[in-house]
C-alpha cells in the first residue's frame, strides 16, 4: 500500500463522531517526503484532461474540503505569522492547525468567537470570529477553481490567509500531492482523482493568491520608512508613545491598532519608569458619573485653557486651548499669546470640524472662565445654535474630560523634556506631540478598539515614522560646500500637521523648521564604530544612546534588518501618512 493509500484510507475510516488525535507535523512532513520520492509517472493517475473543467470540479468540491465532520482537534491551535504588516495573500500552510484569515469582509456566515492561537514565535493572538471563506485556487492551464472553506478563523493581526493542510487531510476526502518537477508544486486532488488545484512554490511559499503591494490612491508626496517593521521592547514603545500607560499600550498591541512597529516581550509586569514617577506624580482621580457617549462627531465638545507657562515657547506663546470631541475623543490644541484669544481659537476649531470632519458642533462644555463668557463668544454661540454647558461653582471636575486631557498633555510634555534634556522653551512642541500621540492611541471610551484618529478619518494610523521625541536626526544640507558633509544634525520633534514633513529643532540656532529630507536612526558622534563621521555632535546634548548606523544620500537610501545598524530616509512619494 502506497503512502497515498495509507493517508487516504486513514481519512476514510475515521468515524465522524470520533476525536482525531493531535497531528504530528514532523510525521506529516516525512509522509509528504516519502510520497514525493515513491511516486513515479502514472503511479497515481490524475485527471488533467480538458474534460475536467474548473466549473465541473467546483460542483464536486462545494463546501467539501474543510467542512467539520468530526470534532475539532483537542490540541492547542497553532499558526505562523508574517512580520510584514501588509496583506500578503493566501498560502497553503502545513504548520497551521486551522484556517485563518485577516480579511473580515471576505467571511460569510460569520459568528463572533473568543479563542486564542499560538503563533510561531510563542505569542498568543486572539481569533475574533469564524465563518466561511471562498477562495480561488489556480489550476494551471485549466484555469481556476472556486472552493469554499468552512470554520475559517478571523485573526486581524495576521498578514496571510492560511489554508491548513492538516484540516484538508483530516476533514475531507481530498488529498495533496507534492511534485518537484519542473517546479515545486502542491497538487490538490479530489477522492475521484480529479485535479482541482495546482499551487506552485513562489518565494518560498505555496501561494494560492499573491497580493502585491501597489501604489495608494493618494498622489501627494508622503512619508515612509524603507524598512520592515522595527522590533522594539515594551519599554521602548512606552517611551516612543510619550510615556503612555502600559495598559493602554498593551491593548493597542493586542488588537493591532497600528502598523510599522512590532513590540516584543509584551507579557510580564509593567517596567518601572523613573521619568513617569517624576512627571506624573498625581493625586488620586475623582470618581465621576459619565454621561452617555454622543452619537455623532461634534454632538458634544469639551474645552479648557492651560497657562500661563513659566517660559514662553519659541513662538512666544504661553497658553493653549484644547478642544475634545466626545464622540471620537479626537483632540485639537491651539497655542495662544493671551487667554483672550480663546474665542478666535474656537472659531478656527469650528471651521476645522466642519471642513475636515464634515460635522457641526452642537454643544460646548467648558468651565466658567472669562475667556468663555465674553459677549462676542456668547453671541456667536447663540447665532450658531450651539448649546453652552458650564461647570458649577468650584467644581471643575464636572468638565472632567477636558481637565484630564490637560493633565495628560502637561505630564507627557514634562516627561518628554526630562527624557530629551531639551530646553523648556520647547514645551509647546512637546504638548503638540502629546496631542498627536493621543489621537493615535488607545482610549477606553472607544469600545470598538479604534483610535480617535481612525474614528474621525476611517484610516488606521501608521506609526512606522515614530521616533523618540528629541532624538538626533540628520537633515540634508543643500548649502554644503563640495568637500564638507552633506547633512547637518538636528533633533526630532515629530511629524508636522500642516505639511508633509518632519519638525526639526536646531540647538545652535534655537529655531524649528519643517524638513523633507530627513534621515532617522543616526549614530552618536562618539560612537567607536564610526570615527569617520564628519559632523560635530559636541554642540548637541544627548541623553540617550543612539543606534549605530552610517548615513547616506537619499538617492541610495537603504535599510538593514540585521542587528542595530539601521537607518532610513523618511520622505518619499506614493505612500500615505497617518
XYZ file of C-alpha atoms in Angstrom:
578
model
C 0.000 0.000 0.000
C 1.447 3.337 -1.025
C 1.882 6.357 1.207
C -1.056 7.980 -0.572
C -3.300 4.983 0.095
C -2.320 4.992 3.752
C -3.215 8.588 4.291
C -6.319 8.293 2.121
C -7.619 5.168 3.878
C -6.953 6.592 7.324
C -9.047 9.613 6.410
C -11.896 7.490 5.023
C -12.092 5.184 8.054
C -12.135 7.905 10.676
C -15.583 7.770 12.341
C -17.458 11.053 12.100
C -18.074 11.154 15.857
C -14.505 10.333 16.951
C -11.920 12.868 18.093
C -8.815 12.928 15.922
C -5.568 12.785 17.934
C -3.067 15.623 17.859
C -1.343 15.789 14.461
C 2.408 15.215 14.500
C 3.621 17.700 11.891
C 7.067 16.081 11.610
C 5.367 12.787 10.764
C 3.184 14.576 8.215
C 6.200 16.176 6.556
C 8.020 12.826 6.436
C 4.924 11.312 4.815
C 4.951 14.046 2.180
C 8.640 13.414 1.509
C 8.029 9.665 1.196
C 5.137 10.368 -1.155
C 7.217 12.558 -3.457
C 10.084 10.068 -3.579
C 7.882 6.996 -4.114
C 5.580 8.336 -6.818
C 6.594 7.867 -10.403
C 4.905 8.917 -13.598
C 1.477 7.278 -13.601
C 1.753 5.866 -10.080
C -1.260 7.922 -9.094
C -3.458 8.744 -12.104
C -4.571 12.377 -12.069
C -7.324 13.690 -14.289
C -5.866 16.728 -16.079
C -7.723 16.451 -19.362
C -9.924 19.108 -20.910
C -12.936 17.172 -19.603
C -12.072 18.209 -16.052
C -13.249 21.756 -16.413
C -12.939 24.001 -13.363
C -16.652 24.643 -13.176
C -17.292 20.895 -13.009
C -14.712 20.484 -10.268
C -16.287 23.338 -8.336
C -19.574 21.439 -8.180
C -17.828 18.410 -6.730
C -15.929 20.497 -4.176
C -18.712 22.736 -2.922
C -18.126 23.078 0.826
C -16.224 19.777 0.809
C -12.526 20.374 1.527
C -12.913 21.781 5.029
C -16.329 21.000 6.471
C -16.049 19.821 10.080
C -17.484 16.274 10.002
C -15.528 15.417 13.157
C -14.894 17.062 16.481
C -12.170 19.702 16.496
C -8.665 18.704 17.483
C -8.060 18.773 21.233
C -4.507 20.035 20.768
C -3.795 23.783 21.015
C -4.186 25.911 17.901
C -1.008 26.892 16.094
C -0.274 29.195 13.179
C 2.549 31.066 11.513
C 2.588 34.854 11.421
C 4.395 37.116 8.959
C 6.383 40.153 10.128
C 5.126 42.153 7.163
C 2.090 44.232 8.285
C 0.605 44.376 4.784
C -1.738 41.683 3.486
C 0.284 39.058 1.581
C -2.395 36.798 0.072
C -3.445 33.150 0.628
C -0.983 30.303 1.243
C -1.061 26.572 1.952
C 0.423 26.001 5.413
C 1.415 22.673 6.988
C 2.114 24.414 10.321
C -1.408 25.746 10.888
C -3.916 23.635 12.803
C -6.899 25.578 11.391
C -7.726 28.009 8.612
C -7.089 31.690 9.421
C -7.674 34.982 7.620
C -7.255 38.693 8.428
C -9.980 39.592 5.905
C -13.220 40.058 7.839
C -15.151 41.302 4.793
C -14.465 38.056 2.909
C -16.144 35.822 5.511
C -19.768 34.727 5.210
C -21.931 33.143 7.921
C -19.703 34.977 10.388
C -20.004 34.055 14.071
C -18.146 36.031 16.771
C -15.923 33.861 18.966
C -13.223 34.481 21.539
C -10.454 31.932 21.061
C -6.670 32.127 21.104
C -3.950 30.839 18.792
C -0.238 30.469 19.474
C 1.943 31.753 16.610
C 5.385 30.506 15.669
C 7.319 32.844 17.980
C 5.264 31.726 21.010
C 2.953 34.733 21.307
C -0.786 34.313 21.848
C -3.107 36.113 19.410
C -6.887 36.369 19.512
C -9.326 34.939 16.982
C -12.354 37.240 16.992
C -14.755 35.116 14.944
C -15.123 32.454 12.289
C -17.099 31.881 9.107
C -16.991 30.542 5.567
C -14.412 31.763 3.058
C -14.493 31.257 -0.702
C -11.076 31.224 -2.378
C -9.994 30.834 -5.987
C -7.420 28.044 -6.411
C -5.195 28.140 -9.526
C -5.322 25.021 -11.695
C -2.620 25.559 -14.298
C -3.855 25.573 -17.892
C -7.327 24.533 -16.700
C -7.956 27.974 -15.236
C -9.030 28.135 -11.593
C -11.491 26.594 -9.146
C -13.634 28.264 -6.501
C -13.515 26.406 -3.192
C -15.447 27.201 -0.011
C -13.652 26.709 3.307
C -15.755 26.439 6.450
C -14.844 27.395 10.036
C -12.185 29.897 8.962
C -10.979 31.915 11.959
C -10.745 35.706 11.753
C -7.393 36.946 13.167
C -6.907 40.625 12.203
C -3.194 40.668 13.117
C -2.208 38.043 10.520
C -0.660 39.034 7.188
C -1.700 35.882 5.307
C -4.834 33.841 4.816
C -3.580 30.418 5.945
C -5.173 27.310 4.417
C -4.377 24.417 6.761
C -3.083 21.266 5.080
C -3.922 19.339 8.250
C -7.575 20.406 8.058
C -7.840 19.393 4.412
C -6.341 15.946 5.056
C -8.322 15.223 8.223
C -11.740 16.618 7.446
C -12.293 15.848 3.767
C -11.698 13.190 1.154
C -9.246 15.399 -0.709
C -5.523 14.774 -0.970
C -2.469 16.959 -1.530
C 0.495 15.735 -3.586
C 3.833 17.499 -3.828
C 5.669 17.414 -7.140
C 9.212 18.708 -7.667
C 9.417 18.827 -11.480
C 9.592 21.054 -13.418
C 8.781 23.381 -10.482
C 7.865 22.532 -6.863
C 4.055 22.361 -6.897
C 1.311 21.318 -4.494
C -1.389 19.384 -6.377
C -4.904 19.268 -4.844
C -6.926 16.190 -5.809
C -10.498 15.049 -5.106
C -11.282 11.498 -3.977
C -12.172 10.695 -7.596
C -8.632 11.671 -8.651
C -9.692 14.934 -10.302
C -7.141 17.726 -10.034
C -8.767 20.938 -8.851
C -5.681 22.930 -7.914
C -2.026 23.342 -8.804
C -0.226 25.698 -6.398
C 3.407 26.468 -7.362
C 6.112 27.355 -4.853
C 6.543 31.144 -5.051
C 9.135 32.988 -2.969
C 9.360 30.106 -0.504
C 5.597 29.584 -0.011
C 2.826 27.685 -1.770
C 0.820 30.826 -2.590
C -2.778 30.262 -3.693
C -3.075 34.003 -4.249
C -0.274 36.560 -4.097
C -1.367 40.053 -3.055
C 1.314 42.511 -4.167
C 1.613 45.940 -2.661
C 0.567 48.622 -5.110
C 0.590 52.409 -5.007
C -2.055 54.126 -2.914
C -4.754 56.399 -4.260
C -3.080 59.351 -2.617
C -0.945 61.083 -5.254
C 0.541 63.618 -2.868
C 4.096 63.352 -1.588
C 4.060 61.269 1.562
C 6.357 59.968 4.269
C 7.533 56.406 4.593
C 10.273 54.285 6.107
C 12.194 51.952 3.783
C 12.438 49.113 6.252
C 10.329 46.253 7.633
C 8.598 46.792 10.983
C 11.104 47.645 13.695
C 11.264 45.279 16.665
C 11.240 47.202 19.935
C 10.675 46.338 23.583
C 7.649 47.381 25.590
C 9.781 49.932 27.449
C 10.960 51.460 24.159
C 7.363 51.571 22.914
C 6.355 53.269 26.185
C 8.996 55.970 25.563
C 8.100 56.318 21.864
C 4.442 56.842 22.772
C 5.258 59.696 25.117
C 5.166 57.584 28.330
C 1.581 56.400 27.817
C 0.156 53.943 30.362
C 1.183 50.309 29.868
C -2.404 49.032 29.978
C -3.394 51.198 27.005
C -0.238 50.248 25.103
C -0.925 46.534 25.602
C -4.432 46.949 24.208
C -3.015 48.735 21.149
C -0.653 45.794 20.600
C -3.283 43.112 21.256
C -5.874 44.499 18.868
C -3.469 45.560 16.098
C -4.321 49.259 16.298
C -1.168 50.397 14.443
C 1.352 49.242 11.869
C 5.059 49.759 11.146
C 6.343 48.627 14.574
C 6.498 45.191 16.239
C 6.601 45.172 20.042
C 8.263 42.174 21.699
C 8.249 40.859 25.320
C 4.756 42.227 25.983
C 3.994 39.816 28.830
C 5.100 40.336 32.407
C 4.778 43.177 34.922
C 4.922 46.823 33.923
C 8.534 48.044 33.718
C 9.487 50.800 36.149
C 9.934 54.254 34.624
C 11.641 56.940 36.700
C 10.590 59.653 34.244
C 6.911 58.744 34.761
C 7.315 58.933 38.538
C 8.833 62.414 38.267
C 6.412 63.699 35.650
C 3.104 62.100 36.647
C 3.022 62.017 40.452
C -0.642 62.989 40.570
C -3.460 62.808 43.091
C -5.994 60.010 43.211
C -8.613 60.500 40.474
C -12.151 61.730 41.101
C -14.878 59.146 40.542
C -17.152 60.869 38.075
C -20.527 59.835 36.760
C -20.167 59.892 32.982
C -22.963 60.847 30.657
C -23.780 58.722 27.637
C -21.434 58.843 24.684
C -22.592 61.251 21.935
C -23.847 59.535 18.801
C -22.025 61.637 16.196
C -18.904 63.706 15.737
C -19.441 67.233 17.062
C -22.516 66.449 19.166
C -20.568 67.445 22.281
C -17.197 69.207 22.585
C -15.279 69.755 25.833
C -12.807 72.623 26.108
C -10.327 74.076 28.569
C -7.429 76.551 28.645
C -3.987 75.886 30.113
C -1.451 78.512 31.186
C 0.401 80.695 31.605
C 3.586 78.715 31.029
C 6.553 79.891 33.122
C 8.603 80.122 29.919
C 7.368 81.399 26.572
C 7.569 78.976 23.677
C 9.895 79.648 20.757
C 6.928 81.267 19.019
C 6.203 83.487 22.035
C 3.106 81.557 23.222
C 2.249 80.992 26.909
C -1.259 79.432 26.718
C -3.019 76.737 24.773
C -6.692 75.875 24.369
C -7.845 72.286 23.991
C -10.989 71.054 22.223
C -12.033 67.413 22.544
C -14.825 65.763 20.559
C -16.675 63.476 22.971
C -17.799 61.042 20.244
C -14.341 60.099 18.923
C -12.207 61.640 21.709
C -10.120 63.255 18.984
C -8.394 66.399 20.255
C -7.084 69.638 18.764
C -4.744 72.073 20.516
C -4.225 75.741 19.653
C -1.411 77.827 21.166
C -2.085 81.440 22.196
C -0.259 84.506 23.468
C -3.192 85.581 25.650
C -6.228 83.898 27.214
C -8.466 86.328 25.377
C -7.526 84.589 22.102
C -9.692 81.600 23.091
C -12.703 82.780 21.085
C -10.618 83.080 17.910
C -9.222 79.582 18.506
C -12.762 78.201 18.912
C -13.786 79.675 15.556
C -10.768 78.008 13.942
C -11.693 74.682 15.541
C -15.328 75.062 14.483
C -14.244 75.605 10.864
C -11.882 72.605 11.042
C -14.654 70.305 12.308
C -16.955 71.470 9.515
C -14.444 71.063 6.679
C -12.274 68.157 7.832
C -14.804 66.002 9.692
C -17.979 67.073 7.863
C -19.716 67.751 11.175
C -21.184 70.656 13.138
C -20.710 71.441 16.818
C -23.960 71.164 18.763
C -22.811 71.563 22.371
C -19.771 73.202 24.009
C -18.858 72.225 27.569
C -16.369 74.416 29.486
C -15.664 75.986 32.856
C -16.793 79.476 33.853
C -13.555 81.187 32.864
C -13.920 84.690 31.493
C -12.410 83.617 28.176
C -15.578 81.561 27.514
C -18.091 84.104 28.850
C -17.203 87.147 26.761
C -20.039 88.936 24.995
C -18.802 88.109 21.498
C -18.326 84.424 22.407
C -21.859 84.234 23.830
C -23.338 85.994 20.802
C -21.507 83.672 18.383
C -22.798 80.532 20.139
C -26.351 81.883 20.041
C -26.113 82.692 16.320
C -24.788 79.207 15.517
C -27.342 77.447 17.721
C -24.618 75.857 19.857
C -25.758 74.902 23.359
C -23.407 76.007 26.135
C -22.849 73.786 29.193
C -20.870 75.299 32.095
C -19.391 73.782 35.236
C -20.902 74.602 38.617
C -19.129 76.807 41.134
C -15.792 75.378 42.358
C -16.449 72.080 40.546
C -14.045 71.874 37.583
C -14.309 68.071 37.798
C -17.695 68.283 36.050
C -15.695 69.190 32.952
C -13.595 66.128 33.641
C -12.748 65.061 30.094
C -11.012 68.308 29.178
C -9.469 68.631 32.656
C -7.978 65.145 32.462
C -6.726 65.711 28.906
C -4.935 68.846 30.089
C -3.260 66.867 32.866
C -2.188 64.109 30.476
C -0.629 66.537 27.990
C 1.145 68.530 30.701
C 2.567 65.340 32.254
C 3.604 63.988 28.859
C 5.328 67.268 27.972
C 7.277 67.180 31.238
C 8.298 63.565 30.585
C 9.452 64.355 27.042
C 11.501 67.357 28.161
C 13.085 65.375 31.011
C 13.864 62.419 28.755
C 15.414 64.511 25.964
C 17.204 67.204 28.028
C 15.866 69.794 25.593
C 15.179 73.371 26.771
C 11.877 74.132 28.487
C 11.028 76.659 25.763
C 10.064 73.617 23.654
C 7.094 72.866 25.948
C 4.643 73.780 23.161
C 6.268 71.279 20.784
C 6.087 68.606 23.490
C 2.388 69.336 24.144
C 1.653 69.277 20.413
C 3.418 65.902 20.071
C 1.435 64.577 23.051
C -1.815 65.541 21.308
C -0.616 63.836 18.102
C 0.076 60.665 20.099
C -3.281 60.792 21.899
C -5.186 60.833 18.615
C -3.307 57.668 17.585
C -3.516 55.802 20.916
C -5.994 53.524 22.665
C -8.735 55.254 24.669
C -11.055 53.330 26.966
C -14.022 55.396 25.729
C -13.771 53.878 22.227
C -15.048 50.372 22.965
C -14.639 49.309 19.316
C -10.832 49.393 19.708
C -10.362 52.204 17.219
C -8.061 55.132 17.866
C -9.592 58.648 17.864
C -7.832 59.316 14.549
C -9.407 56.244 12.926
C -12.859 57.104 14.284
C -12.576 60.568 12.762
C -10.974 59.635 9.425
C -11.619 55.925 8.888
C -7.848 55.392 8.409
C -5.681 53.311 10.743
C -2.714 55.381 11.978
C 0.741 54.422 10.703
C 3.433 54.621 13.409
C 6.360 53.497 11.228
C 7.874 57.006 11.359
C 7.513 57.366 15.107
C 10.818 58.015 16.839
C 11.793 59.071 20.332
C 10.920 62.730 20.752
C 14.111 64.791 20.842
C 16.290 62.078 19.285
C 19.046 63.011 16.850
C 18.342 63.115 13.111
C 20.321 64.177 10.054
C 18.940 66.641 7.515
C 20.294 67.142 4.006
C 22.239 70.409 3.742
C 21.575 71.977 0.345
C 24.105 74.743 1.059
C 27.001 72.440 1.910
C 30.332 73.031 0.206
C 31.791 70.493 -2.188
C 34.094 68.922 0.401
C 32.008 69.168 3.574
C 29.342 66.864 4.973
C 26.093 66.833 3.004
C 23.993 66.533 6.162
C 23.592 68.515 9.352
C 22.354 67.291 12.754
C 19.088 68.294 14.416
C 16.557 66.984 16.932
C 13.330 65.148 16.037
C 10.087 66.875 17.161
C 7.558 64.726 15.282
C 5.505 64.999 12.065
C 4.202 68.400 11.004
C 0.397 68.729 10.907
C 0.305 71.350 8.160
C 2.728 69.877 5.607
C 4.302 66.599 4.585
C 7.498 66.907 6.578
C 9.221 66.450 9.935
C 9.629 69.190 12.545
C 13.322 69.580 13.424
C 14.857 71.637 16.247
C 18.252 73.280 15.655
C 20.003 73.728 19.042
C 22.721 76.023 17.700
C 20.162 78.477 16.273
C 17.340 77.758 18.757
C 14.864 77.543 15.862
C 12.423 74.993 14.445
C 11.965 74.178 10.767
C 9.958 71.640 8.769
C 12.223 69.394 6.698
C 11.613 66.953 3.888
C 14.994 65.214 3.520
C 15.431 63.701 6.990
C 17.432 60.613 7.981
C 16.490 58.667 11.122
C 18.371 56.279 13.432
C 21.730 58.042 13.122
C 24.740 57.290 15.390
C 26.169 59.327 18.219
C 29.304 61.226 17.169
C 31.250 59.494 19.934
C 30.437 56.033 18.580
C 33.672 53.965 18.401
C 32.318 52.205 15.312
C 32.195 55.365 13.206
C 35.241 57.582 13.637
C 34.913 58.845 10.075
C 31.630 60.720 10.665
C 32.135 64.313 9.543
C 29.553 66.205 11.586
C 30.120 67.601 15.064
C 27.843 66.276 17.805
C 29.526 68.163 20.614
C 27.176 71.125 20.219
C 24.184 68.858 20.856
C 23.404 67.490 24.310
C 22.467 63.810 24.164
C 20.787 61.848 26.944
C 20.092 58.589 25.152
C 22.279 56.135 23.253
C 21.592 56.052 19.534
C 21.582 53.141 17.085
C 24.866 52.773 15.247
C 24.432 53.424 11.542
C 26.076 55.190 8.645
C 24.148 57.906 6.847
C 23.785 58.021 3.105
C 22.381 60.295 0.469
C 18.674 59.999 -0.414
C 19.490 58.631 -3.865
C 20.971 55.470 -2.325
C 18.693 55.156 0.689
C 18.564 51.648 2.064
C 17.880 49.807 5.286
C 19.167 46.719 7.042
C 17.298 44.371 9.339
C 20.360 42.674 10.852
C 21.498 43.995 14.218
C 21.191 47.572 15.426
C 22.719 49.116 12.281
C 19.612 50.505 10.663
C 18.706 53.867 9.128
C 16.129 55.077 6.668
C 15.187 58.025 4.505
C 11.784 59.061 5.740
C 10.323 61.027 2.871
C 9.250 59.698 -0.490
C 6.168 59.796 -2.781
C 3.377 57.268 -3.191
C 2.581 56.347 0.371
C 0.033 57.912 2.717
C 0.886 59.075 6.231
C -1.467 58.875 9.202
